[in-house]
Each structure stands twice: as structure tokens, then as C-alpha cells.
PDB file of C-alpha atoms and ligand atoms in Angstrom:
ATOM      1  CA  UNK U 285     101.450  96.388 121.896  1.00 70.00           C
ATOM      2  CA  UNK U 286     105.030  96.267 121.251  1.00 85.00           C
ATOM      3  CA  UNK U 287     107.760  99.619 122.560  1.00 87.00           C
ATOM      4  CA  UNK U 288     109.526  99.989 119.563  1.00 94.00           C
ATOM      5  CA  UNK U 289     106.801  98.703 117.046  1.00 98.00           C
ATOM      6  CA  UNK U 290     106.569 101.705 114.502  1.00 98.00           C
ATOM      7  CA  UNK U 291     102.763 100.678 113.543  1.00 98.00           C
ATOM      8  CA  UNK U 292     102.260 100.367 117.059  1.00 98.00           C
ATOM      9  CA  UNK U 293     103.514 103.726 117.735  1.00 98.00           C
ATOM     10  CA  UNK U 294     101.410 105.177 114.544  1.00 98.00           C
ATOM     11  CA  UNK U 295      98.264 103.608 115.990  1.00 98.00           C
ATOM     12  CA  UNK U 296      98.978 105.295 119.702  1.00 97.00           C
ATOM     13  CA  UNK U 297      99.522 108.652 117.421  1.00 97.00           C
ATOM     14  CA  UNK U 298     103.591 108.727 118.895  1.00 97.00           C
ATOM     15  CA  UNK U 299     104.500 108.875 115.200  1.00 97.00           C
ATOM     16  CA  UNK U 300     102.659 111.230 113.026  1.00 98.00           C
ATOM     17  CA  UNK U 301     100.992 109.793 109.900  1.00 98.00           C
ATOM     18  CA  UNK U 302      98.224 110.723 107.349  1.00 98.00           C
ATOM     19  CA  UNK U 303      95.240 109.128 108.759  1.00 98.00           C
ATOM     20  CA  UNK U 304      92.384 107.776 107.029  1.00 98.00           C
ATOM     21  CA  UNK U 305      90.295 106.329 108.820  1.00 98.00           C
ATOM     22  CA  UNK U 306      90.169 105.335 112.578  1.00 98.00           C
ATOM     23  CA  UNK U 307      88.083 103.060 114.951  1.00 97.00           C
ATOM     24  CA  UNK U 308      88.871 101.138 118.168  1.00 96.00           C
ATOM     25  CA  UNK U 309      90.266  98.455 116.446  1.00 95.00           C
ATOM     26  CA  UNK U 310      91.910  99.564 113.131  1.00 98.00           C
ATOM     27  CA  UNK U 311      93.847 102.484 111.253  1.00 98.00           C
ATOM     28  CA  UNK U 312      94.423 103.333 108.102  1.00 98.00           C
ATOM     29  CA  UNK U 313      97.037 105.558 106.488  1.00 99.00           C
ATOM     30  CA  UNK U 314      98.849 106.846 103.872  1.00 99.00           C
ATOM     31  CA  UNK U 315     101.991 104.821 102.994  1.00 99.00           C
ATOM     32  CA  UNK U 316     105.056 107.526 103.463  1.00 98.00           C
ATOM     33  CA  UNK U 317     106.748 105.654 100.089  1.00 98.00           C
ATOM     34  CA  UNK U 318     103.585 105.370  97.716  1.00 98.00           C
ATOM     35  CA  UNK U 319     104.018 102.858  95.016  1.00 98.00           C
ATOM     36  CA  UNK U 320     100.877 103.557  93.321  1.00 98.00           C
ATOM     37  CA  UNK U 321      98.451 106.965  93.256  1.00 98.00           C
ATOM     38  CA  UNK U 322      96.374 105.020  95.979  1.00 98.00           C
ATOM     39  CA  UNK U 323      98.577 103.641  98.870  1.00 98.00           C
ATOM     40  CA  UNK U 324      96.806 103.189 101.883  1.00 99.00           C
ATOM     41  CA  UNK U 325      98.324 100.675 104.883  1.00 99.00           C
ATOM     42  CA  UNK U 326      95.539  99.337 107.121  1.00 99.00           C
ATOM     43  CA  UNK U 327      96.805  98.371 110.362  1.00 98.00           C
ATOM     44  CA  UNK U 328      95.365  96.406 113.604  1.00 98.00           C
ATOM     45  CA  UNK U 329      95.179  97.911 116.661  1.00 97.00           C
ATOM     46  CA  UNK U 330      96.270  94.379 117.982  1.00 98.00           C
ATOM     47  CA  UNK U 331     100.635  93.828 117.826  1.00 98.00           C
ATOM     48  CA  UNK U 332     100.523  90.848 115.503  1.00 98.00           C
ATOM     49  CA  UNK U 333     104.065  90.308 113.543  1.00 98.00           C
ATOM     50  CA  UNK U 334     102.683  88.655 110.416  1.00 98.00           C
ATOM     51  CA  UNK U 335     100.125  87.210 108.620  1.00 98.00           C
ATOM     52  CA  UNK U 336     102.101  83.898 110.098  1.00 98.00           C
ATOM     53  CA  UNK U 337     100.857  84.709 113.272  1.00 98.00           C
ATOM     54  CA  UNK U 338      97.269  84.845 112.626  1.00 98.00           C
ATOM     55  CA  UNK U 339      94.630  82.495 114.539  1.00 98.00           C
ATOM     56  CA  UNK U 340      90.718  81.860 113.745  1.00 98.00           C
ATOM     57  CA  UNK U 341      90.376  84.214 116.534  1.00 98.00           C
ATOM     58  CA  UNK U 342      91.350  87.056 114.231  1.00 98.00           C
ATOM     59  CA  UNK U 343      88.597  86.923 111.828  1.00 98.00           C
ATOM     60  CA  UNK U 344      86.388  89.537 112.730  1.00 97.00           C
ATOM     61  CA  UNK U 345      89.195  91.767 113.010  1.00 98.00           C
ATOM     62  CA  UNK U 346      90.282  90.389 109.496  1.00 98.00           C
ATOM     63  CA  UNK U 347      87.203  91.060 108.317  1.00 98.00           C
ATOM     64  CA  UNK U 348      86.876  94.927 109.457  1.00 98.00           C
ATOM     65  CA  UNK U 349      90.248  95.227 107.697  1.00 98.00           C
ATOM     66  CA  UNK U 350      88.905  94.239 104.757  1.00 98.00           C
ATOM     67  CA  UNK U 351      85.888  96.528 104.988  1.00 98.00           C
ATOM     68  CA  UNK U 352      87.945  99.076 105.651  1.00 98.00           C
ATOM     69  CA  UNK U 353      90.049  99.095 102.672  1.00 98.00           C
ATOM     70  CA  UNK U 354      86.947  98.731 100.389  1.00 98.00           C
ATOM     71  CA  UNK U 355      85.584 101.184 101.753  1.00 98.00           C
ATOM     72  CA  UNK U 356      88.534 103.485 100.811  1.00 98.00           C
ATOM     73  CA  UNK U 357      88.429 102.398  97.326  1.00 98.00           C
ATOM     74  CA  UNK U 358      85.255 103.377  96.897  1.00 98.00           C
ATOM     75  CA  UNK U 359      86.190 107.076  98.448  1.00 98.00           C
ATOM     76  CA  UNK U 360      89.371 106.982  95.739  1.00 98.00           C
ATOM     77  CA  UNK U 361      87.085 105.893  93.211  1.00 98.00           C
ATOM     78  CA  UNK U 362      88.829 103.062  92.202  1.00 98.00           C
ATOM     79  CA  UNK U 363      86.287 100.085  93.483  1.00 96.00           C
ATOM     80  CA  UNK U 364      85.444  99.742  89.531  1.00 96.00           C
ATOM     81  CA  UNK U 365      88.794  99.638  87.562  1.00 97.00           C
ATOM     82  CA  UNK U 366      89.822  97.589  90.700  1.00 98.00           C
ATOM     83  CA  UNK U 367      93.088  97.306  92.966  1.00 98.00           C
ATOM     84  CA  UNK U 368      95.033  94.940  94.866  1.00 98.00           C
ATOM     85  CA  UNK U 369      95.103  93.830  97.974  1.00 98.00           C
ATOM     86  CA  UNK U 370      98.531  92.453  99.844  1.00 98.00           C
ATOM     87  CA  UNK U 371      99.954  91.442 103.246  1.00 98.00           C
ATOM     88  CA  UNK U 372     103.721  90.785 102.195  1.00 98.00           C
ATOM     89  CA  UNK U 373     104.766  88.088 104.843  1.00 98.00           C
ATOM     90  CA  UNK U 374     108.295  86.776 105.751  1.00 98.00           C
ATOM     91  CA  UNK U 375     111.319  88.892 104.086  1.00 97.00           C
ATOM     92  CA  UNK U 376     111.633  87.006 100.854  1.00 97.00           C
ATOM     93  CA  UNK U 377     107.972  88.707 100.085  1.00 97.00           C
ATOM     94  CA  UNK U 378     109.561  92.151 100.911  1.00 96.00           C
ATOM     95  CA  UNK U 379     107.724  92.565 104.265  1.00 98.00           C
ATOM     96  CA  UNK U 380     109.874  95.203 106.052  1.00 98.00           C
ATOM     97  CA  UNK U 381     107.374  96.475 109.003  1.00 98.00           C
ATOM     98  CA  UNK U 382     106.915  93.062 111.429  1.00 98.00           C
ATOM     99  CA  UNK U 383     103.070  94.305 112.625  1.00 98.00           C
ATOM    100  CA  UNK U 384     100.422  93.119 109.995  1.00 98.00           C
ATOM    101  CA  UNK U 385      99.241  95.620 107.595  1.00 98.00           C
ATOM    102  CA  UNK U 386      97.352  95.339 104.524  1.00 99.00           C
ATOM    103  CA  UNK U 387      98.045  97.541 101.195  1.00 98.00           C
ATOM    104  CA  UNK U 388      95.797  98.766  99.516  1.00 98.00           C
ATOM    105  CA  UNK U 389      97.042  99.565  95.752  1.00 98.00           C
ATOM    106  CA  UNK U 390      95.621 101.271  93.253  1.00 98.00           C
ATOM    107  CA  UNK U 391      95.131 104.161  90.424  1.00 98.00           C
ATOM    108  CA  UNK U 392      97.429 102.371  87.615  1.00 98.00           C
ATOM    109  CA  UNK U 393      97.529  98.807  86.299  1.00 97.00           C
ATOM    110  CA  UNK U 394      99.610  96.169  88.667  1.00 96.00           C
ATOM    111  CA  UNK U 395     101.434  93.713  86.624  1.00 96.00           C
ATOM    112  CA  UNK U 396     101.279  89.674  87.152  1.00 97.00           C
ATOM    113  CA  UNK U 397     103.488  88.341  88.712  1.00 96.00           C
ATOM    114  CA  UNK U 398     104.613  90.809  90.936  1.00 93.00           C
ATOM    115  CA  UNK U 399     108.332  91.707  90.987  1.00 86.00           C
TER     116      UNK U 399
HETATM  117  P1  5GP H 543     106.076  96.016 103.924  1.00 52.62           P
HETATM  118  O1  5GP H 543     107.338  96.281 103.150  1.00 52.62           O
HETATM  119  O2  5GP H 543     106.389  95.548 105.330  1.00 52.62           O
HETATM  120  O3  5GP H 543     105.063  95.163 103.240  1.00 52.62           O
HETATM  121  O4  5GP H 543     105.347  97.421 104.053  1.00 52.62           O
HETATM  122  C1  5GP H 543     105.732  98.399 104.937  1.00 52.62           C
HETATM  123  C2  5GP H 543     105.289  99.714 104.366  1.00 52.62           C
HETATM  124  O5  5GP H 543     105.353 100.695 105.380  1.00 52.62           O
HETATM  125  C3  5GP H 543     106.151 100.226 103.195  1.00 52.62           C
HETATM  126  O6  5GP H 543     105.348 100.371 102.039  1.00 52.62           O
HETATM  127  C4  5GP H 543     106.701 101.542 103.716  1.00 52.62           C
HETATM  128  O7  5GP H 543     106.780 102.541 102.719  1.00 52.62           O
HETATM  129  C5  5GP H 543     105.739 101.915 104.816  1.00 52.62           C
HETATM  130  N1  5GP H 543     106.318 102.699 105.894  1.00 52.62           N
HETATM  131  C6  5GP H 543     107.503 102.469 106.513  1.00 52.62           C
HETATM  132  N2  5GP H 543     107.714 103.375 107.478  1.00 52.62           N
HETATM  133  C7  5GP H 543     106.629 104.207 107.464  1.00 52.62           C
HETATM  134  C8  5GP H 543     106.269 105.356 108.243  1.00 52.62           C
HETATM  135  O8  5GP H 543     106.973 105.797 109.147  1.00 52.62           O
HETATM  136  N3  5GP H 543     105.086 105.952 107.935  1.00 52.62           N
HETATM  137  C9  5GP H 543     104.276 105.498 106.943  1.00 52.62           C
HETATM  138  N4  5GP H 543     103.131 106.165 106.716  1.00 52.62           N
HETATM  139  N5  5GP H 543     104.578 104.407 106.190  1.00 52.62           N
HETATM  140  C10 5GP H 543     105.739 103.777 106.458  1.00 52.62           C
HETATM  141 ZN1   ZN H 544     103.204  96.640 116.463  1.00 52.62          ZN
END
């Protein structure tokens, strides 16, 4: 836990947002600047800065992220014309909230490469 984290303060419910989902050790929410018609951040409970920062000892928690976002696309109804996936990492790959969340993006094509 970090005191001025935002994501930390979303998970400990200090800063309103549109929940998802919600377990012990993950949330999801809406993202408050939606880039696509699905934009869902999935967040750890745990105050990790980036994906930099990650150890083997994340995995399961990894892993539950990952099941949770799936299991959102399937909700949106967008598991079968697909979406993307993406932990931006470092500031020349845009990330601009230093606690590790995953986007989930979808409901319109994504171009390759991304911008
Ligand atoms: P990054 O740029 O670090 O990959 O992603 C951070 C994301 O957090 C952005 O898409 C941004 O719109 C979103 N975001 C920033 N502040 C808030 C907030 O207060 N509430 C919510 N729901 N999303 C936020
Ligand atoms: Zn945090």
C-alpha cells in the first residue's frame, strides 16, 4: 500500500470508481477516459509500480488478473471478435498511473502498431 497511490486509494474505496468486479486480491473498473467501448483497468490489491517490478512470486496473482479480464470479455461479449490486453510500463509506453494495472480493450478494431 502506498498514501498517495490513486489505485491504491480506488482499491481501499477512498476514491470512488465504477467497479466491476472485486475479490481479496484484485479490482476491476471502468477506466474514467475510455479509449474503446470496453475499458476496464484490473488492478492488484498488492502496491506494485510496474510490470518492472514483478517477481515469480507474482504469478498466481498474475494469473487471477488474467482470469479476471477474460472473464469480463465474455460478460461484454467481446471474447469472440477479441480484444487486447496491455500493461503500458515505463513513460515512453504512456504508463501514467505507477501501480500495475492491466487494460482491457475492446468493442472496435485496435490497429498494429499501436500509436
Ligand atoms: P496508463 O496510462 O498508466 O497505462 O493507464 C492509466 C489509466 O488510468 C488511464 O487510462 C486513465 O484514463 C485511467 N485513470 C486515471 N485516473 C483515473 C481515475 O481516477 N479513475 C479511473 N477510473 N481511471 C483513471
Ligand atoms: Zn498503489
Amino acid at each position: 500500500m502506498a498514501e498517495d497511490c490513486l489505485f491504491c486509494k480506488i482499491f481501499r474505496r477512498e476514491i470512488p470508481a465504477k467497479e466491476v468486479f472485486r475479490d481479496e486480491e484484485v479490482v476491476a473498473f471502468e477506466d474514467i477516459r475510455p479509449v474503446a467501448p470496453v475499458h476496464v483497468l484490473v488492478i492488484p490489491k498488492e502496491h506494485i509500480p510496474s510490470v518492472h517490478d514483478l517477481t515469480p512470486a507474482h504469478g498466481p496473482m498474475l494469473a487471477r488478473m488474467f482470469q479476471v479480464a477474460n472473464r469480463i470479455a465474455d460478460e461484454r461479449k467481446i471474447d469472440r471478435e477479441g480484444y487486447r490486453l496491455t500493461f503500458n510500463t515505463g513513460p515512453q509506453a504512456g504508463q501514467s498511473v505507477y501501480h500495475v494495472h492491466l487494460h482491457l480493450l475492446g468493442g472496435r478494431t485496435m490497429g498494429w502498431p499501436p500509436g
